[in-house]
Amino acid sequence: MDIQLGAKGFELRENLETYTTEKIEHLQKYLPGIRTARVELVKEKTRASADQNMVQVTLNVQGATLRVEERAATFQAAVDAATLALRKQLERFKGKVYRAEQRGRRKMKEAGLVMEREERSPIMRRKSFSMKPVTPEEAIEEMEGLDHAFYFFMNLETGTYSVVYRRKAGGYGLIEPANP
């Protein structure tokens, strides 16, 4: 995780920097996908001494942004409050992601798209057949006769393997290698 610390209104001491960094790094325990953390420590002049020290933390987590702002009498107390609030946000976010994954799996299973672990393979079906060289026009006729969206064939004109396909906009397309 990349942690960026900034201080405004005071000089950041090493012990506070270490304390803050350790607290923010500890958030990885709750959700390992934290990419960046931006921590801003601000000393403000306010009437209430309990609100003079402000901590703003912004986390970039798996494409989402989580942000918290806390004030306290000391920076350590503000950092503690901010990390506690972020921990709660991370737990909620983690639950949302988990529930979304489960909903997706359940829908796929209902549709019969999820295979059992031992069946998983990137190749779903394998076919092999002999090919005689044909022209692209003959390949289109064969594709239409089979009612397929594409047809793989040995091109009689070029001597290479090619594919003809039905285009969504109408007509047909031909895919062939650039370097036969």
XYZ file of N, CA and C in Angstrom:
540
model
N 0.848 -1.170 0.000
C 0.000 0.000 0.000
C 0.893 1.233 0.000
N 0.531 2.197 -0.820
C 1.266 3.456 -0.914
C 0.593 4.467 0.020
N 1.335 4.914 1.039
C 0.784 5.865 2.011
C 1.440 7.224 1.794
N 0.616 8.248 1.583
C 1.101 9.615 1.410
C 0.639 10.428 2.611
N 1.604 10.969 3.351
C 1.296 11.780 4.535
C 1.529 13.248 4.227
N 0.620 14.083 4.703
C 0.773 15.519 4.548
C 0.433 16.216 5.851
N 1.112 17.322 6.134
C 0.855 18.088 7.356
C 0.602 19.537 6.972
N -0.370 20.138 7.654
C -0.710 21.528 7.381
C -0.881 22.243 8.720
N -0.192 23.374 8.878
C -0.325 24.168 10.093
C 0.635 23.781 11.201
N 1.497 22.797 10.964
C 2.489 22.391 11.957
C 3.550 21.546 11.263
N 4.633 21.291 11.989
C 5.709 20.461 11.456
C 5.500 19.024 11.924
N 5.459 18.096 10.990
C 5.204 16.688 11.289
C 6.447 16.052 11.897
N 6.302 15.555 13.116
C 7.422 14.890 13.793
C 7.451 13.421 13.404
N 8.634 12.842 13.532
C 8.834 11.449 13.117
C 7.966 10.474 13.912
N 7.803 10.715 15.225
C 7.011 9.781 16.033
C 5.541 9.787 15.611
N 4.990 10.948 15.253
C 3.604 11.020 14.787
C 3.479 10.389 13.398
N 4.486 10.602 12.564
C 4.487 9.996 11.231
C 4.506 8.469 11.335
N 5.358 7.936 12.211
C 5.441 6.487 12.416
C 4.132 5.943 12.967
N 3.576 6.621 13.960
C 2.328 6.192 14.585
C 1.200 6.130 13.544
N 1.085 7.187 12.752
C 0.030 7.261 11.736
C 0.222 6.189 10.670
N 1.442 6.022 10.196
C 1.732 5.022 9.165
C 1.391 3.618 9.649
N 1.786 3.292 10.881
C 1.492 1.959 11.423
C -0.011 1.721 11.527
N -0.747 2.733 11.972
C -2.203 2.596 12.108
C -2.861 2.380 10.737
N -2.410 3.118 9.740
C -2.994 2.990 8.400
C -2.616 1.642 7.787
N -1.360 1.217 7.953
C -0.935 -0.086 7.431
C -1.730 -1.223 8.060
N -2.129 -1.050 9.305
C -2.894 -2.079 10.016
C -4.259 -2.317 9.356
N -4.758 -1.343 8.600
C -6.045 -1.494 7.916
C -5.997 -2.577 6.836
N -4.792 -2.897 6.345
C -4.634 -3.971 5.358
C -5.165 -5.295 5.900
N -5.134 -5.450 7.216
C -5.614 -6.677 7.854
C -7.099 -6.892 7.560
N -7.856 -5.814 7.447
C -9.298 -5.910 7.246
C -9.678 -6.074 5.784
N -8.873 -5.505 4.884
C -9.112 -5.664 3.452
C -7.788 -5.479 2.720
N -7.209 -6.568 2.203
C -5.885 -6.487 1.580
C -5.816 -5.673 0.285
N -6.937 -5.321 -0.319
C -6.926 -4.646 -1.612
C -6.731 -3.148 -1.573
N -6.249 -2.584 -0.472
C -6.051 -1.133 -0.388
C -4.832 -0.763 -1.232
N -5.031 0.118 -2.222
C -3.926 0.499 -3.107
C -3.166 1.710 -2.576
N -3.913 2.785 -2.282
C -3.268 4.005 -1.800
C -4.030 4.569 -0.611
N -3.285 5.261 0.223
C -3.881 5.955 1.367
C -3.295 7.362 1.398
N -4.165 8.347 1.421
C -3.740 9.748 1.516
C -4.178 10.250 2.882
N -3.211 10.633 3.719
C -3.498 11.084 5.084
C -3.076 12.542 5.201
N -4.009 13.377 5.611
C -3.746 14.804 5.800
C -3.961 15.129 7.278
N -2.905 15.596 7.942
C -2.977 16.013 9.344
C -2.992 17.540 9.360
N -4.053 18.116 9.935
C -4.228 19.570 9.894
C -4.394 20.110 11.307
N -3.589 21.128 11.642
C -3.703 21.838 12.926
C -4.446 23.130 12.630
N -5.654 23.272 13.213
C -6.471 24.456 12.974
C -6.635 25.247 14.258
N -6.826 26.539 14.098
C -7.097 27.389 15.255
C -8.608 27.440 15.429
N -9.085 26.779 16.462
C -10.520 26.771 16.761
C -10.716 27.166 18.216
N -11.927 27.558 18.552
C -12.220 27.923 19.942
C -12.146 26.703 20.854
N -12.661 25.590 20.353
C -12.648 24.365 21.159
C -11.328 23.641 20.937
N -10.569 23.464 21.999
C -9.270 22.794 21.874
C -9.434 21.334 21.460
N -10.609 20.752 21.705
C -10.845 19.352 21.345
C -10.973 19.167 19.835
N -11.158 20.266 19.089
C -11.340 20.170 17.638
C -10.171 20.744 16.847
N -9.048 21.028 17.498
C -7.931 21.672 16.812
C -7.178 20.738 15.877
N -7.157 19.464 16.174
C -6.381 18.506 15.386
C -7.324 17.681 14.513
N -7.143 17.820 13.211
C -8.016 17.118 12.269
C -7.197 16.144 11.427
N -7.771 14.973 11.196
C -7.145 13.962 10.345
C -8.133 13.607 9.243
N -7.684 13.724 8.000
C -8.481 13.297 6.846
C -7.748 12.134 6.193
N -8.460 11.035 5.981
C -7.855 9.865 5.340
C -8.719 9.481 4.146
N -8.076 9.292 3.006
C -8.757 8.842 1.796
C -8.071 7.571 1.319
N -8.856 6.497 1.185
C -8.325 5.212 0.728
C -8.858 4.895 -0.658
N -7.992 4.359 -1.513
C -8.409 3.837 -2.812
C -8.418 2.323 -2.677
N -9.633 1.746 -2.704
C -9.800 0.314 -2.456
C -10.567 -0.313 -3.606
N -9.912 -1.142 -4.400
C -10.561 -1.909 -5.459
C -11.508 -1.052 -6.295
N -11.048 0.103 -6.713
C -11.854 0.971 -7.558
C -12.798 1.892 -6.809
N -12.924 1.745 -5.508
C -13.801 2.602 -4.703
C -12.941 3.540 -3.859
N -13.525 4.657 -3.453
C -12.836 5.610 -2.592
C -13.569 5.684 -1.265
N -12.835 5.450 -0.184
C -13.383 5.564 1.164
C -12.705 6.751 1.825
N -13.504 7.609 2.479
C -12.947 8.823 3.073
C -13.515 9.025 4.459
N -12.659 9.519 5.363
C -13.103 9.822 6.721
C -12.363 11.064 7.207
N -13.038 11.833 8.051
C -12.446 13.024 8.668
C -12.800 12.986 10.146
N -11.781 13.094 10.994
C -11.999 13.066 12.445
C -11.221 14.191 13.100
N -11.775 14.721 14.204
C -11.133 15.781 14.989
C -11.006 15.303 16.430
N -9.926 15.749 17.075
C -9.721 15.387 18.481
C -8.738 16.368 19.113
N -8.542 16.211 20.430
C -7.629 17.086 21.166
C -6.178 16.815 20.780
N -5.858 15.555 20.445
C -4.498 15.201 20.018
C -4.575 14.504 18.662
N -3.456 14.543 17.944
C -3.431 13.864 16.651
C -3.560 12.354 16.812
N -2.952 11.802 17.870
C -3.058 10.361 18.086
C -4.517 9.947 18.263
N -5.269 10.718 19.035
C -6.687 10.405 19.243
C -7.467 10.549 17.937
N -7.135 11.553 17.144
C -7.812 11.743 15.856
C -7.483 10.606 14.889
N -6.214 10.172 14.882
C -5.809 9.048 14.027
C -6.528 7.779 14.466
N -6.603 7.551 15.784
C -7.315 6.376 16.302
C -8.781 6.391 15.874
N -9.430 7.538 16.012
C -10.843 7.652 15.635
C -11.018 7.443 14.128
N -10.101 7.989 13.337
C -10.189 7.848 11.882
C -9.994 6.396 11.453
N -9.016 5.710 12.046
C -8.788 4.312 11.668
C -9.945 3.422 12.114
N -10.547 3.733 13.252
C -11.714 2.969 13.697
C -12.879 3.161 12.718
N -13.112 4.395 12.301
C -14.182 4.675 11.339
C -13.894 4.001 9.994
N -12.629 4.025 9.568
C -12.267 3.374 8.306
C -12.406 1.865 8.405
N -12.056 1.315 9.555
C -12.212 -0.127 9.744
C -13.675 -0.535 9.554
N -14.583 0.252 10.107
C -16.013 -0.032 9.944
C -16.427 0.091 8.477
N -15.922 1.136 7.803
C -16.240 1.303 6.384
C -15.696 0.140 5.554
N -14.474 -0.294 5.878
C -13.873 -1.413 5.150
C -14.672 -2.695 5.349
N -15.135 -2.932 6.571
C -15.945 -4.126 6.843
C -17.243 -4.078 6.036
N -17.891 -2.916 5.987
C -19.122 -2.781 5.199
C -18.841 -2.989 3.712
N -17.745 -2.385 3.235
C -17.377 -2.516 1.827
C -17.081 -3.971 1.485
N -16.337 -4.636 2.346
C -15.990 -6.040 2.141
C -17.260 -6.889 2.070
N -18.227 -6.605 2.934
C -19.499 -7.323 2.924
C -20.266 -7.097 1.635
N -20.267 -5.864 1.142
C -20.963 -5.556 -0.114
C -20.338 -6.323 -1.273
N -19.009 -6.327 -1.327
C -18.312 -7.029 -2.403
C -18.613 -8.520 -2.325
N -18.549 -9.085 -1.127
C -18.804 -10.514 -0.945
C -20.233 -10.858 -1.362
N -21.202 -10.047 -0.912
C -22.603 -10.322 -1.261
C -22.824 -10.215 -2.768
N -22.179 -9.251 -3.412
C -22.317 -9.101 -4.864
C -21.743 -10.317 -5.585
N -20.597 -10.820 -5.110
C -20.003 -12.016 -5.712
C -20.925 -13.213 -5.542
N -21.507 -13.352 -4.357
C -22.404 -14.479 -4.099
C -23.650 -14.398 -4.980
N -24.211 -13.192 -5.131
C -25.383 -13.027 -6.000
C -25.034 -13.420 -7.429
N -23.861 -12.986 -7.887
C -23.427 -13.317 -9.244
C -23.245 -14.809 -9.426
N -22.613 -15.474 -8.455
C -22.430 -16.927 -8.530
C -23.765 -17.651 -8.528
N -24.675 -17.185 -7.665
C -25.977 -17.838 -7.561
C -26.731 -17.713 -8.887
N -26.690 -16.525 -9.495
C -27.377 -16.334 -10.772
C -26.760 -17.206 -11.858
N -25.432 -17.298 -11.868
C -24.767 -18.132 -12.866
C -25.094 -19.603 -12.645
N -25.144 -20.019 -11.385
C -25.464 -21.405 -11.072
C -26.881 -21.730 -11.523
N -27.806 -20.793 -11.267
C -29.194 -20.991 -11.699
C -29.276 -21.110 -13.216
N -28.435 -20.385 -13.905
C -28.436 -20.442 -15.366
C -27.633 -21.632 -15.881
N -27.002 -22.381 -14.982
C -26.220 -23.548 -15.382
C -24.860 -23.204 -15.934
N -24.346 -22.013 -15.610
C -23.066 -21.578 -16.159
C -21.881 -21.873 -15.257
N -22.118 -22.229 -14.010
C -21.023 -22.498 -13.085
C -20.738 -23.987 -13.072
N -19.473 -24.349 -13.277
C -19.083 -25.752 -13.232
C -18.503 -26.058 -11.864
N -18.501 -27.288 -11.512
C -17.876 -27.707 -10.265
C -16.373 -27.529 -10.400
N -15.667 -27.444 -9.283
C -14.231 -27.159 -9.301
C -13.434 -28.154 -10.132
N -13.749 -29.441 -10.032
C -12.961 -30.430 -10.759
C -13.217 -30.383 -12.263
N -14.337 -29.772 -12.692
C -14.658 -29.697 -14.104
C -14.066 -28.468 -14.775
N -13.603 -27.504 -14.029
C -13.189 -26.223 -14.597
C -12.013 -26.389 -15.547
N -12.196 -25.832 -16.734
C -11.162 -25.827 -17.749
C -11.480 -24.668 -18.689
N -10.483 -24.007 -19.215
C -10.782 -22.909 -20.126
C -11.400 -23.403 -21.444
N -11.157 -24.656 -21.804
C -11.718 -25.215 -23.033
C -12.998 -25.953 -22.674
N -14.109 -25.450 -23.173
C -15.409 -26.021 -22.840
C -15.773 -27.194 -23.750
N -15.363 -27.105 -25.014
C -15.721 -28.143 -25.967
C -14.632 -28.212 -27.024
N -14.312 -29.403 -27.454
C -13.259 -29.582 -28.446
C -13.834 -30.338 -29.642
N -13.560 -29.824 -30.836
C -13.997 -30.474 -32.067
C -12.802 -30.617 -32.989
N -12.753 -31.703 -33.710
C -11.731 -31.842 -34.744
C -12.389 -32.493 -35.957
N -12.001 -32.029 -37.104
C -12.563 -32.566 -38.338
C -11.584 -32.297 -39.460
N -11.710 -33.073 -40.531
C -10.820 -32.882 -41.672
C -11.364 -31.756 -42.536
N -10.453 -31.043 -43.182
C -10.845 -29.907 -44.014
C -10.325 -30.103 -45.424
N -11.188 -29.823 -46.367
C -10.709 -29.740 -47.745
C -10.688 -28.260 -48.102
N -9.709 -27.831 -48.854
C -9.632 -26.417 -49.208
C -10.871 -25.975 -49.991
N -11.405 -24.797 -49.606
C -12.568 -24.215 -50.289
C -12.334 -22.719 -50.473
N -13.107 -22.125 -51.346
C -13.033 -20.677 -51.546
C -13.838 -19.991 -50.443
N -13.608 -18.707 -50.201
C -14.395 -17.995 -49.192
C -15.903 -18.035 -49.488
N -16.285 -17.992 -50.772
C -17.705 -18.051 -51.132
C -18.303 -19.399 -50.741
N -17.562 -20.489 -50.989
C -18.036 -21.825 -50.602
C -18.122 -21.938 -49.082
N -17.180 -21.304 -48.378
C -17.198 -21.324 -46.911
C -18.440 -20.605 -46.387
N -18.829 -19.502 -47.039
C -20.043 -18.776 -46.634
C -21.266 -19.656 -46.841
N -21.329 -20.353 -47.982
C -22.455 -21.259 -48.238
C -22.522 -22.350 -47.173
N -21.368 -22.909 -46.823
C -21.312 -23.959 -45.796
C -21.755 -23.401 -44.440
N -21.288 -22.195 -44.101
C -21.671 -21.554 -42.844
C -23.181 -21.340 -42.794
N -23.763 -20.847 -43.880
C -25.208 -20.617 -43.931
C -25.967 -21.932 -43.839
N -25.447 -22.973 -44.491
C -26.099 -24.282 -44.442
C -26.118 -24.861 -43.038
N -25.063 -24.578 -42.258
C -24.989 -25.056 -40.870
C -25.670 -24.099 -39.901
N -26.034 -22.909 -40.381
C -26.637 -21.852 -39.566
C -25.711 -21.441 -38.416
N -24.427 -21.285 -38.743
C -23.437 -20.824 -37.772
C -23.169 -19.341 -37.983
N -22.578 -18.702 -36.971
C -22.222 -17.288 -37.076
C -20.853 -17.109 -37.728
N -20.015 -18.157 -37.730
C -18.707 -18.097 -38.364
C -18.346 -19.485 -38.883
N -17.317 -19.537 -39.738
C -16.885 -20.817 -40.294
C -15.375 -20.764 -40.500
N -14.670 -21.739 -39.934
C -13.220 -21.857 -40.033
C -12.918 -22.792 -41.201
N -12.011 -22.386 -42.093
C -11.749 -23.200 -43.281
C -10.336 -22.975 -43.795
N -9.908 -23.920 -44.688
C -8.635 -23.784 -45.397
C -8.954 -23.062 -46.702
N -8.365 -21.885 -46.878
C -8.649 -21.049 -48.042
C -7.926 -21.613 -49.263
N -8.704 -21.997 -50.269
C -8.161 -22.568 -51.500
C -7.310 -21.552 -52.248
N -7.697 -20.274 -52.175
C -7.005 -19.225 -52.929
C -5.652 -18.856 -52.333
N -5.535 -18.870 -51.000
C -4.282 -18.439 -50.361
C -3.508 -19.587 -49.725
N -4.159 -20.725 -49.497
C -3.498 -21.862 -48.859
C -3.347 -21.696 -47.352
N -4.044 -20.729 -46.760
C -3.965 -20.492 -45.311
C -5.313 -20.782 -44.661
N -5.281 -20.906 -43.346
C -6.532 -21.064 -42.605
C -7.173 -19.691 -42.454
N -8.490 -19.639 -42.650
C -9.225 -18.379 -42.585
C -10.555 -18.593 -41.882
N -11.222 -17.491 -41.572
C -12.538 -17.527 -40.940
C -13.441 -16.557 -41.687
N -14.642 -17.040 -42.048
C -15.672 -16.130 -42.541
C -16.701 -15.999 -41.435
N -17.313 -14.825 -41.328
C -18.292 -14.609 -40.266
C -19.390 -13.680 -40.749
N -20.549 -13.809 -40.095
C -21.697 -12.960 -40.392
C -21.548 -11.690 -39.573
N -21.612 -10.533 -40.228
C -21.478 -9.249 -39.532
C -22.823 -8.794 -38.999
N -22.804 -8.130 -37.847
C -24.049 -7.614 -37.266
C -24.683 -6.563 -38.162
N -23.858 -5.791 -38.853
C -24.357 -4.726 -39.724
C -24.848 -5.277 -41.064
N -24.726 -6.582 -41.252
C -25.119 -7.204 -42.512
C -23.900 -7.546 -43.335
N -24.023 -8.523 -44.183
C -22.906 -8.951 -45.010
C -22.016 -9.929 -44.255
N -20.813 -10.138 -44.810
C -19.893 -11.117 -44.241
C -18.513 -10.495 -44.075
N -17.724 -11.100 -43.207
C -16.351 -10.681 -43.008
C -15.423 -11.857 -43.226
N -14.170 -11.578 -43.528
C -13.164 -12.611 -43.743
C -11.951 -12.271 -42.889
N -11.522 -13.219 -42.075
C -10.316 -13.046 -41.260
C -9.275 -14.017 -41.783
N -8.104 -13.472 -42.107
C -7.013 -14.319 -42.575
C -5.698 -13.772 -42.043
N -4.684 -14.624 -41.934
C -3.411 -14.170 -41.372
C -2.723 -13.161 -42.290
N -2.028 -12.202 -41.667
C -1.309 -11.179 -42.429
C -0.080 -11.779 -43.094
N 0.596 -12.708 -42.383
C 1.803 -13.347 -42.904
C 1.509 -14.834 -43.092
N 1.139 -15.238 -44.295
C 0.806 -16.659 -44.493
C 1.980 -17.581 -44.318
